[in-house]
Structure formats: C-alpha cells, structure tokens
Coordinates of C-alpha atoms and ligand atoms in Angstrom, one line a residue:
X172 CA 72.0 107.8 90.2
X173 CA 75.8 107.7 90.8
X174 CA 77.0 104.3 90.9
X175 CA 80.1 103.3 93.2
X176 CA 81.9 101.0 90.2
X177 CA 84.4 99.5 93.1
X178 CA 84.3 97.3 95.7
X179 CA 85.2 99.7 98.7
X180 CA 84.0 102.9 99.8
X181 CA 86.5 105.4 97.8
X182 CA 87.1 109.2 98.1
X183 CA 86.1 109.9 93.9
X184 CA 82.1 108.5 94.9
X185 CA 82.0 109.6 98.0
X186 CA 82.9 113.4 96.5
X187 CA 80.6 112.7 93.2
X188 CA 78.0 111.8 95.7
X189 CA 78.4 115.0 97.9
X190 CA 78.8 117.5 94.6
X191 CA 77.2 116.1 91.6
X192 CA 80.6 116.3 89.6
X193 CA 84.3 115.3 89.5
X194 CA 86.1 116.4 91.8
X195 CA 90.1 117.0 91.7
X196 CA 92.3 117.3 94.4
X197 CA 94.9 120.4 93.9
X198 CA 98.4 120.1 95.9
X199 CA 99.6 123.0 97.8
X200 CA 102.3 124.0 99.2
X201 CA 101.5 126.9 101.9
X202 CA 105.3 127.3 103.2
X203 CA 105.1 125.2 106.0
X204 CA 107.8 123.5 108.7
X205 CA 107.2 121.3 111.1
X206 CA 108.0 120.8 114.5
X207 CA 110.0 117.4 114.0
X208 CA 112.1 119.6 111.4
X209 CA 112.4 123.0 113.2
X210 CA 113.7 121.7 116.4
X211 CA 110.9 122.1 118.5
X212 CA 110.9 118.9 118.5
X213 CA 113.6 117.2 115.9
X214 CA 115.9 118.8 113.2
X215 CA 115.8 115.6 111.2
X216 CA 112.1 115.0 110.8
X217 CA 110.5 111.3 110.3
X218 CA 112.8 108.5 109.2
X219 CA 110.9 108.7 105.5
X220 CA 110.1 112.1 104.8
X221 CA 111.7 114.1 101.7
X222 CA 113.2 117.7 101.9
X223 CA 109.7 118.4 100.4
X224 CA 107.8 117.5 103.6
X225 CA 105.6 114.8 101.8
X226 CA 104.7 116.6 98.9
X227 CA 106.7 115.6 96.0
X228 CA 104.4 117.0 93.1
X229 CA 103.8 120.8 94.5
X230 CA 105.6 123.9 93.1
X231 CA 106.0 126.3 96.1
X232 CA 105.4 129.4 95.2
X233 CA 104.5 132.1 97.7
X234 CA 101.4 133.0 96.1
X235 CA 98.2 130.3 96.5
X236 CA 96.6 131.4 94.0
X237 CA 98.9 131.3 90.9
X238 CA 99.6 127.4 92.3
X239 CA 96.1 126.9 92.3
X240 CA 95.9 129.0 88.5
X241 CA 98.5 126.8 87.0
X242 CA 96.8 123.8 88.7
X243 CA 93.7 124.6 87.2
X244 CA 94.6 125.2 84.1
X245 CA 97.0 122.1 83.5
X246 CA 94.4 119.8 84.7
X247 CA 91.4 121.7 82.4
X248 CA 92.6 119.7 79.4
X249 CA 92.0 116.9 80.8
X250 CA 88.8 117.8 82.9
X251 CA 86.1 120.5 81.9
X252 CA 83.4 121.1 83.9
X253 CA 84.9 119.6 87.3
X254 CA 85.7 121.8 90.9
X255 CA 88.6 121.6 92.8
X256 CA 89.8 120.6 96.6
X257 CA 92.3 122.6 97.9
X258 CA 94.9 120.4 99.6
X259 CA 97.4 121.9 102.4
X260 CA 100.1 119.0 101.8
X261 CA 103.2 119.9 102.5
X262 CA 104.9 119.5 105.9
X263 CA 102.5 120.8 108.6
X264 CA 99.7 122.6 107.3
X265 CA 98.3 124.1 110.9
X266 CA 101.9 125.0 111.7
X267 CA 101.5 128.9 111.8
X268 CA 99.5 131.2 113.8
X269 CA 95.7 131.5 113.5
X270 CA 95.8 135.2 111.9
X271 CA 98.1 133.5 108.5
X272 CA 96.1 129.9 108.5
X273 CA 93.0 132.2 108.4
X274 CA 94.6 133.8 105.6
X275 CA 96.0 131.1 103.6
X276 CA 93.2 129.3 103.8
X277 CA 90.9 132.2 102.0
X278 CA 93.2 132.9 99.7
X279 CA 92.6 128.7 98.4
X280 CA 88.7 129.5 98.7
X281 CA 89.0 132.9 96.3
X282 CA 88.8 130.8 93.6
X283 CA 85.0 130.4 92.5
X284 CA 85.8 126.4 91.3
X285 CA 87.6 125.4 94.7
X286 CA 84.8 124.1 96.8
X287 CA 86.5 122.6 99.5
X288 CA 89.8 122.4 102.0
X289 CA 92.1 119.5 102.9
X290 CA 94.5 120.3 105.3
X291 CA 97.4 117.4 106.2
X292 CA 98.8 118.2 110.0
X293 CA 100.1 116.6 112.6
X294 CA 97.9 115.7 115.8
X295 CA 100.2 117.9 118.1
X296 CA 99.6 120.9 116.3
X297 CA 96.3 121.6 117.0
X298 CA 96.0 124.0 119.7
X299 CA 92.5 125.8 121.0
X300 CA 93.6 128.9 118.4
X301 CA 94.0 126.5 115.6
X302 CA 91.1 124.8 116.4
X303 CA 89.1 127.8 116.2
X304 CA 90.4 128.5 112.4
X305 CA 89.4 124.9 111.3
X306 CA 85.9 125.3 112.8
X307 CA 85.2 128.5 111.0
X308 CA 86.1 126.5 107.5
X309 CA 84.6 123.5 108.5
X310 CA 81.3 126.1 108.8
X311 CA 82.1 127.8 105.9
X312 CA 83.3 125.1 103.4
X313 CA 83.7 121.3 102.5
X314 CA 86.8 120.5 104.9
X315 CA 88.8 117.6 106.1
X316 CA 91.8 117.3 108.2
X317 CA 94.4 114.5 107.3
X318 CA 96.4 113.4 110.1
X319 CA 99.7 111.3 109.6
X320 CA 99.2 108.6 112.3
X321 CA 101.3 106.0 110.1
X322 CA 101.0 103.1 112.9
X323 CA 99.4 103.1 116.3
X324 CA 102.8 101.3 117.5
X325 CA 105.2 102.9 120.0
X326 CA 107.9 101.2 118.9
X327 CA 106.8 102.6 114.9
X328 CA 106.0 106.0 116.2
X329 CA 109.7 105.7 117.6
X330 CA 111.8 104.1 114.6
X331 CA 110.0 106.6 112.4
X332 CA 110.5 109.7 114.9
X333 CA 107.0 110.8 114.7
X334 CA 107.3 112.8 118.0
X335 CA 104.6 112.2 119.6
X336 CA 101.8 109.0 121.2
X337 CA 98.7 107.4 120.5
X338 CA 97.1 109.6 123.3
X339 CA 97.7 112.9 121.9
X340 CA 96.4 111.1 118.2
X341 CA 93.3 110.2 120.5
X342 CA 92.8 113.5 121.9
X343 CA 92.9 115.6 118.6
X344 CA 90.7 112.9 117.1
X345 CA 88.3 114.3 119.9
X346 CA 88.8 117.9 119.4
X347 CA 88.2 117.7 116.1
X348 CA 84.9 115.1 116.1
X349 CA 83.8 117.7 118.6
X350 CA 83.9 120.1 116.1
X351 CA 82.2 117.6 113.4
X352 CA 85.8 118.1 111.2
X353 CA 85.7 115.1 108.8
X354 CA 89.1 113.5 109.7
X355 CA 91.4 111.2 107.4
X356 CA 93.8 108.9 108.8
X357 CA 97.1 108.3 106.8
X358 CA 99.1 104.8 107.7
X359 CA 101.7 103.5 106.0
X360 CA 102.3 99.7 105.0
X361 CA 105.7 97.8 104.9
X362 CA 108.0 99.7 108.3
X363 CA 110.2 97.2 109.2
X364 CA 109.0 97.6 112.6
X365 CA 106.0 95.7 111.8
X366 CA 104.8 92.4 110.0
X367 CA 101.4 92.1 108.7
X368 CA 99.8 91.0 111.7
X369 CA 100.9 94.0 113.8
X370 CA 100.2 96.3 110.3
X371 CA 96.5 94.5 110.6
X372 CA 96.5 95.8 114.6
X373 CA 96.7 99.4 113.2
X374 CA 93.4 98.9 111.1
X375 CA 91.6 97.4 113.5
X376 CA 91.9 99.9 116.2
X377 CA 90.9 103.0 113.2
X378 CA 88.0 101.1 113.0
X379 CA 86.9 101.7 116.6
X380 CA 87.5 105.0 116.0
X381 CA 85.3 108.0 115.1
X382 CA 87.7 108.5 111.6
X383 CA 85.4 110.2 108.4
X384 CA 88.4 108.4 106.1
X385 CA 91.7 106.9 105.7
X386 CA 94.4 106.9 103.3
X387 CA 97.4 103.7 103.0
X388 CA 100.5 103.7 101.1
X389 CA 103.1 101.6 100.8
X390 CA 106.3 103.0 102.5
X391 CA 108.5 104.8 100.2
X392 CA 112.5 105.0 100.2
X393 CA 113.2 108.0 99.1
X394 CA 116.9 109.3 98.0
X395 CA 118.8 111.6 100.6
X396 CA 116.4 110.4 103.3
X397 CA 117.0 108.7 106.4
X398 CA 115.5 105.8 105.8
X399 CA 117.6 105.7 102.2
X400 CA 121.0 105.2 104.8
X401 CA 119.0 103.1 107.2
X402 CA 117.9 100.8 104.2
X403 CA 121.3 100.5 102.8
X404 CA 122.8 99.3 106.4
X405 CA 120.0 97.5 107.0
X406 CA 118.2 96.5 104.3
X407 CA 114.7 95.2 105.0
X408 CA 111.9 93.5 103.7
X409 CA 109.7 95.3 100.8
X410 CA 106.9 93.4 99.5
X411 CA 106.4 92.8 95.7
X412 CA 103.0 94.5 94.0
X413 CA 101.2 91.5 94.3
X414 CA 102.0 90.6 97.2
X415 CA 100.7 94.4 98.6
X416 CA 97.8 94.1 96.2
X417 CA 96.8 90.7 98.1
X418 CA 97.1 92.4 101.7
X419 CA 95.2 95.4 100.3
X420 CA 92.4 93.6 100.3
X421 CA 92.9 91.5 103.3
X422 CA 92.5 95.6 104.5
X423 CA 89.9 96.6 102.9
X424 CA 87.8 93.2 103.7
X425 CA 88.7 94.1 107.4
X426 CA 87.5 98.3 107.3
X427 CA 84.6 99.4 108.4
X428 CA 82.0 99.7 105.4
X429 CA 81.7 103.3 105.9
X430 CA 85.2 104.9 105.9
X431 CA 86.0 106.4 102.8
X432 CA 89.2 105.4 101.5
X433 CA 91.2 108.0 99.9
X434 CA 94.1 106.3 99.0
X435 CA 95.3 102.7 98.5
X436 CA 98.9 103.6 97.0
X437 CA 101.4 106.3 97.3
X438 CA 102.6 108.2 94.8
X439 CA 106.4 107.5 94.5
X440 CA 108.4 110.8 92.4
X441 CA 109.9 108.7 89.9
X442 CA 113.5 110.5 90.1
X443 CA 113.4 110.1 94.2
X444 CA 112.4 106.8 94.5
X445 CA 114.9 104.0 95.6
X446 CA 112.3 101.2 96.4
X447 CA 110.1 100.0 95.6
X448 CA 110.0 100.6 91.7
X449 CA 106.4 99.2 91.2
X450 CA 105.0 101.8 93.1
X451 CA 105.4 104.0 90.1
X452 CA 102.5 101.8 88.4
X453 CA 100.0 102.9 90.1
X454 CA 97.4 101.6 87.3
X455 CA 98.8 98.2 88.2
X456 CA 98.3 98.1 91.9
X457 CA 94.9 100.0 91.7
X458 CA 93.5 97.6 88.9
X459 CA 95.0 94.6 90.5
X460 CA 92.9 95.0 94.0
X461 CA 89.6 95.5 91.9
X462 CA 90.7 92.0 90.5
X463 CA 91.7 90.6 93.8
X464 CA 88.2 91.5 95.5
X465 CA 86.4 90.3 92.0
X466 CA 88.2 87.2 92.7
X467 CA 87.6 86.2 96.0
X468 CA 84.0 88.1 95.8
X469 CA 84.4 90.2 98.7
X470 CA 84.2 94.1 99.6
X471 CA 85.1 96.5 102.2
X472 CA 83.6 95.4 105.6
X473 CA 83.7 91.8 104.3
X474 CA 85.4 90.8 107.5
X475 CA 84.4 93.3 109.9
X476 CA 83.0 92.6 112.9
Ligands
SF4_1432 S1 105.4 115.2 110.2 FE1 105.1 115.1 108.0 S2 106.2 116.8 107.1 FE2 106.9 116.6 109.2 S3 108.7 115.3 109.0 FE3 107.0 113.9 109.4 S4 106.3 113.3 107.4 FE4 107.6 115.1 107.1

C-alpha cells in the first residue's frame, strides 16, 4: 500500500498513487512568449517575472527531445526505475497555434518513459482551437494545466500586471473542467498588495472552486526585474522562513482535503535572487511545515469548512 508520509495531500503520493512509481517532473522550455511580453498585451510582463519567463532551471534548446535526453539522463543517477512528466514551464505554454502545440506536445510524449504533460499557461490563452489540442492529450495521456492566478485581487492582478480578471480565470476554469483537464492553481504569498488576511481570501475562494491542485510560493525578487527597482524604491515587507512556514500551515489547515498540493516553496536561482535568501533552503522550509503540523497536530482540511 503506498502510504502518504505527510500531513497534506501532496503531488509525489498523489503521482505514486496514480503510477505505482516515482515520478519526476522534467522542465521545458518550448520557445514560448507571452502576451504581457509581446505587446498584445504588455512589453514588460508581470512585475516579478525573469527574462526566462518563470523558468529559471530550463536550457532552451530548440529541440524537446535532447532537453528531455539530457534531463533524463542527469536525473538517472539519482533515480533508476522512475518515469517522467513533461512540464511546458516557461512563459506561455498554449501561446502558439494548434498545428505547433500539437506538435510540441508529441514530440515530449516520443519518449517511452514520459507518461504524462504539464502545461503552465495563462487563462486568456485558451481559445476553442487550443482547447481542442488540450482535450486530445488530456484523452491521450496523463495531463494538467497550471494556471498563474497568483491572487484573486484586482488590485494584485493590477500591481503585478497580470493582464487580465477573475472572470476570464473563472471562465477557463470552466472550459477546461468541461473538458475534465486536471487544473493547478499557482498563487504566490508575500505581494505587498496584500497582508495575510487578504492572502487567506485567495485560498478560500480556490476552495470553492472545481481546482484538481494548487501550487504556493513565496514571492521572489529577482535581479533585473521590475519588482527588483520597485523593491529598492519601496522596499516592502518579506517574511522570515519561519514566519512563512507558520502561515503555511495556517494554509494548508484551511484547503480543502482533496487538492493536491504541488508546491509549498519556490525555487529561487541562487545567482538571481535578491530576497529572500532562505528561499534557497528549500529542505528547511519543507521540513519545518511537517514540524509545524506535527506540532500543533493538525492536517490539510483541519480548518475547512
Ligand atoms: S504570464 Fe508568466 S511568463 Fe508571462 S510575464 Fe507573467 S509570469 Fe512571466
């Protein structure tokens, strides 16, 4: 029998569960823009997002395939024996026609050991035709679609130039629940827009919501982004690991029992990051909410009503 061995409802058993054996998550880049960068929108795109659109560990290369090769094989020390994800991360991974998203997202599955597609997008970009792509995988293989929601606050949405509102979140949450696409939710903690009560607000509507999974970082500065210049003008608020760790789990004790949580810390690119620093232990903050919920003998739902 596979055994959860924390107190929430996380991505690794929820995957072990659904295969039978560890499964790894590979970082792509396909090549993508996006329409806050391109101008369709914006040039500058969000307030916090790197020139890497998000994606600080991927190697573009044109070619899938020799990403997912050198992936494969880097990780295969570590890991025998376990299948791979394929995750779209960079930028705006349903920002191309149909014909190339087709494409791209065959060439991830030629690999007999990927058994699955992630695919990170924004909910403005997907359109009937793009729709239609994601249904074929979702028919096909193990899929789901990440959407960067980050807050459900105009004012958020606004200081961190997301370009569009709530309502067109809520109406690709539809389209794609309609489809039965397994969707995952990515909000970020610590905007200086927000204090813990209005981050709370955020959590609480999700869990109204027809969401497969969610993922929560801590908001990263990043050098040479926007929000570097706006955080050395204005400089804000950041709270210490423990401090996170302890309204982690006033999260967690709130969420629904049954979202899968896929991620409860970012993953800060030690030569980009400006603040903050702790981030880069990840083993700290991850270790340190299994000790908080041990302590106060709680779990995800705990408080959900
Ligand atoms: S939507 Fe994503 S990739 Fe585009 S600018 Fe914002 S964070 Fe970056």
């Amino acid at each position: 029998m596979i055994v959860n061995d924390k107190r929430y409802n996380n991505i690794n058993f929820e995957l072990k569960k659904q295969f039978s054996q560890k499964i790894i998550k590979l970082s792509l880049d396909g090549g993508f823009t996006c329409p806050t960068r391109d101008g369709k929108i914006d040039t500058r795109g969000c307030i916090f997002c790197s020139k890497n659109g998000s994606g600080e560990f991927t190697n573009f290369n044109t070619d899938i395939q020799i990403q997912i090769d050198e992936q494969i094989k880097l990780l295969s020390n570590k890991w025998q024996n376990c299948k791979y994800i394929a995750y779209f991360q960079n930028f705006t991974n349903t920002y191309k026609n149909a014909d190339e998203l087709m494409k791209l997202y065959n060439f991830a599955l030629t690999n007999p050991d990927v058994v699955g597609l992630s695919v990170a997008t924004r909910a403005d970009c997907l359109g009937d035709d793009v729709l239609k792509v994601l249904d074929y995988f979702n028919k096909h293989t193990y899929l789901f679609v990440e959407l960067g929601l980050q807050s459900i606050h105009e004012d958020t949405a606004n200081f961190i130039r997301r370009g569009y509102n709530l309502n067109t979140f809520e109406n690709a949450l539809t389209k794609l629940n309609e489809l039965n696409i397994k969707t995952v939710v990515h909000t970020i903690v610590g905007l200086p827009t927000e204090d813990k009560n209005k981050m709370m607000q955020t959590y609480k509507y999700l869990n109204k919501k027809d969401i497969w999974g969610i993922k929560i970082s801590q908001l990263n500065i990043l050098k040479d982004t926007d929000l570097e210049i706006y955080y050395r003008k204005n400089p804000f608020y950041i709270m210490n690991a423990d401090e996170y760790i302890s309204f982690i789990c006033d999260i967690i004790e709130n969420l629904r029992d049954d979202i899968v949580i896929h991620r409860l810390t970012g993953d800060g690119a030690k030569d980009e990051l400006i603040a903050p620093k702790w981030i880069l232990n990840k083993r700290y903050v991850l270790n340190g909410i299994d000790k908080e919920l041990r302590k106060r003998n709680t779990h995800q739902g705990f408080l959900y009503s």
